[in-house]
């Protein structure tokens, strides 16, 4: 079992975005859970891209839910309507869209797709697992479930 590392001390978003763009050619910023919480407190929109099954167990307050992948026959498959559904859900959003999943992978994919569609985006490194480990608020339950256990039928 992997333990979540303690998040680094909060930094200004501009510094994090600059560091992320210096470190890679990604079209989106990478933020830790505390950085995500700071962005959201400053008016950013939180987009949860986990499966409906994950989202039903626990979620961040006020997050918009548009799944990037879906569980079908015990396997995760891409949601072919993700971009269209996300664009509809984010109509009128002009600030940063902070994307999250369980661990950061799907959130990064969603952040990249939305950035390519013209949104300013950030991905939560560590996803909702990092969010929960940082003690940030959850609705529905205190646990964040690994999607592998859902896809395996556990």
Short mmCIF file of C-alpha atoms in Angstrom, two decimals:
data_model
loop_
_atom_site.label_atom_id
_atom_site.label_comp_id
_atom_site.label_asym_id
_atom_site.label_seq_id
_atom_site.Cartn_x
_atom_site.Cartn_y
_atom_site.Cartn_z
CA UNK A 1 0.00 0.00 0.00
CA UNK A 2 1.34 3.41 -1.00
CA UNK A 3 1.18 6.23 1.48
CA UNK A 4 0.52 9.72 0.27
CA UNK A 5 3.46 12.03 0.78
CA UNK A 6 2.87 15.16 2.80
CA UNK A 7 2.07 18.05 0.51
CA UNK A 8 4.75 20.72 0.18
CA UNK A 9 4.07 24.07 1.82
CA UNK A 10 1.48 26.15 -0.07
CA UNK A 11 2.94 28.52 -2.68
CA UNK A 12 1.41 31.19 -4.83
CA UNK A 13 -0.30 29.76 -7.91
CA UNK A 14 1.73 31.95 -10.25
CA UNK A 15 4.93 30.47 -8.87
CA UNK A 16 3.56 26.94 -9.21
CA UNK A 17 2.37 27.56 -12.76
CA UNK A 18 5.73 29.06 -13.70
CA UNK A 19 7.58 26.12 -12.16
CA UNK A 20 5.31 23.66 -13.98
CA UNK A 21 5.81 25.37 -17.32
CA UNK A 22 9.57 25.56 -16.78
CA UNK A 23 9.70 21.89 -15.84
CA UNK A 24 7.72 20.58 -18.79
CA UNK A 25 5.87 21.48 -21.92
CA UNK A 26 2.45 20.69 -20.44
CA UNK A 27 -0.40 22.99 -21.37
CA UNK A 28 -1.67 22.95 -17.79
CA UNK A 29 -0.34 23.58 -14.30
CA UNK A 30 0.28 20.83 -11.74
CA UNK A 31 -0.79 21.72 -8.19
CA UNK A 32 -0.85 19.82 -4.93
CA UNK A 33 -4.06 19.48 -2.89
CA UNK A 34 -3.40 22.63 -0.86
CA UNK A 35 -2.65 24.58 -4.05
CA UNK A 36 -5.90 23.29 -5.54
CA UNK A 37 -7.83 24.33 -2.44
CA UNK A 38 -6.27 27.81 -2.66
CA UNK A 39 -7.23 28.11 -6.33
CA UNK A 40 -10.80 27.00 -5.60
CA UNK A 41 -11.06 29.43 -2.67
CA UNK A 42 -9.97 32.15 -5.12
CA UNK A 43 -12.75 31.32 -7.56
CA UNK A 44 -11.42 28.45 -9.68
CA UNK A 45 -13.88 25.73 -10.75
CA UNK A 46 -13.28 22.21 -9.42
CA UNK A 47 -13.90 19.42 -11.95
CA UNK A 48 -14.00 15.83 -10.68
CA UNK A 49 -13.38 13.43 -13.57
CA UNK A 50 -13.63 10.17 -11.60
CA UNK A 51 -16.14 7.46 -12.49
CA UNK A 52 -19.72 7.82 -11.23
CA UNK A 53 -19.02 4.92 -8.85
CA UNK A 54 -16.04 6.72 -7.28
CA UNK A 55 -17.91 10.02 -7.12
CA UNK A 56 -20.90 8.38 -5.37
CA UNK A 57 -18.67 7.24 -2.50
CA UNK A 58 -17.10 10.62 -1.69
CA UNK A 59 -16.49 13.93 -3.39
CA UNK A 60 -15.26 17.45 -2.78
CA UNK A 61 -17.97 19.98 -1.99
CA UNK A 62 -19.17 22.02 -4.98
CA UNK A 63 -17.14 20.06 -7.54
CA UNK A 64 -18.66 19.59 -10.98
CA UNK A 65 -18.66 15.92 -11.97
CA UNK A 66 -17.96 14.85 -15.56
CA UNK A 67 -16.36 11.38 -15.80
CA UNK A 68 -13.38 11.02 -18.13
CA UNK A 69 -13.66 7.24 -17.96
CA UNK A 70 -16.53 4.88 -17.21
CA UNK A 71 -16.65 1.42 -15.66
CA UNK A 72 -18.00 -1.06 -18.19
CA UNK A 73 -17.93 -4.79 -17.61
CA UNK A 74 -15.37 -4.36 -14.84
CA UNK A 75 -12.97 -2.26 -16.92
CA UNK A 76 -12.35 1.45 -17.23
CA UNK A 77 -13.05 2.81 -20.71
CA UNK A 78 -12.85 6.33 -22.07
CA UNK A 79 -16.06 8.33 -21.94
CA UNK A 80 -16.51 9.30 -25.61
CA UNK A 81 -18.70 12.26 -24.60
CA UNK A 82 -16.28 13.69 -22.03
CA UNK A 83 -15.14 16.82 -23.85
CA UNK A 84 -18.62 17.78 -25.02
CA UNK A 85 -20.12 17.18 -21.55
CA UNK A 86 -17.30 19.07 -19.84
CA UNK A 87 -17.65 22.03 -22.20
CA UNK A 88 -21.39 22.13 -21.47
CA UNK A 89 -20.86 21.87 -17.70
CA UNK A 90 -18.20 24.61 -17.82
CA UNK A 91 -20.17 27.07 -19.98
CA UNK A 92 -19.48 30.57 -18.75
CA UNK A 93 -16.38 29.58 -16.75
CA UNK A 94 -13.59 32.03 -17.49
CA UNK A 95 -11.15 31.22 -14.69
CA UNK A 96 -9.02 28.19 -14.02
CA UNK A 97 -10.57 24.72 -14.11
CA UNK A 98 -8.90 22.48 -11.51
CA UNK A 99 -9.20 18.82 -12.61
CA UNK A 100 -9.03 15.89 -10.22
CA UNK A 101 -9.36 12.12 -10.25
CA UNK A 102 -8.17 9.46 -7.79
CA UNK A 103 -4.42 9.85 -8.19
CA UNK A 104 -3.69 12.46 -10.85
CA UNK A 105 -3.50 10.52 -14.12
CA UNK A 106 -7.03 11.01 -15.44
CA UNK A 107 -7.02 14.56 -14.06
CA UNK A 108 -3.95 15.32 -16.17
CA UNK A 109 -5.60 13.87 -19.26
CA UNK A 110 -8.72 15.96 -18.63
CA UNK A 111 -6.64 19.09 -17.98
CA UNK A 112 -4.77 18.57 -21.26
CA UNK A 113 -7.98 17.99 -23.26
CA UNK A 114 -9.65 21.07 -21.76
CA UNK A 115 -6.52 23.19 -22.25
CA UNK A 116 -6.52 22.18 -25.94
CA UNK A 117 -10.16 23.32 -26.07
CA UNK A 118 -9.20 26.77 -24.76
CA UNK A 119 -9.61 26.47 -20.98
CA UNK A 120 -6.99 27.47 -18.41
CA UNK A 121 -6.48 24.29 -16.41
CA UNK A 122 -4.60 22.72 -13.53
CA UNK A 123 -4.30 19.09 -12.43
CA UNK A 124 -4.28 18.03 -8.79
CA UNK A 125 -1.14 15.93 -8.23
CA UNK A 126 -2.22 13.04 -6.05
CA UNK A 127 -5.87 13.59 -6.99
CA UNK A 128 -8.61 13.01 -4.47
CA UNK A 129 -6.31 10.64 -2.57
CA UNK A 130 -4.02 13.63 -1.92
CA UNK A 131 -7.04 15.85 -1.22
CA UNK A 132 -8.27 13.45 1.49
CA UNK A 133 -4.75 12.93 2.90
CA UNK A 134 -4.41 16.72 3.24
CA UNK A 135 -7.55 16.74 5.39
CA UNK A 136 -9.55 18.79 2.89
CA UNK A 137 -13.36 18.49 2.98
CA UNK A 138 -15.23 15.54 1.51
CA UNK A 139 -18.95 14.91 1.16
CA UNK A 140 -20.62 11.51 1.29
CA UNK A 141 -17.85 9.76 3.21
CA UNK A 142 -14.34 10.11 4.55
CA UNK A 143 -12.80 7.51 2.23
CA UNK A 144 -11.58 7.96 -1.33
CA UNK A 145 -11.74 4.63 -3.12
CA UNK A 146 -9.11 3.37 -5.53
CA UNK A 147 -10.89 2.75 -8.84
CA UNK A 148 -9.00 -0.54 -9.29
CA UNK A 149 -10.97 -2.03 -6.41
CA UNK A 150 -14.21 -0.94 -8.08
CA UNK A 151 -13.22 -2.35 -11.47
CA UNK A 152 -12.20 -5.63 -9.86
CA UNK A 153 -15.61 -5.93 -8.21
CA UNK A 154 -14.40 -5.56 -4.62
#
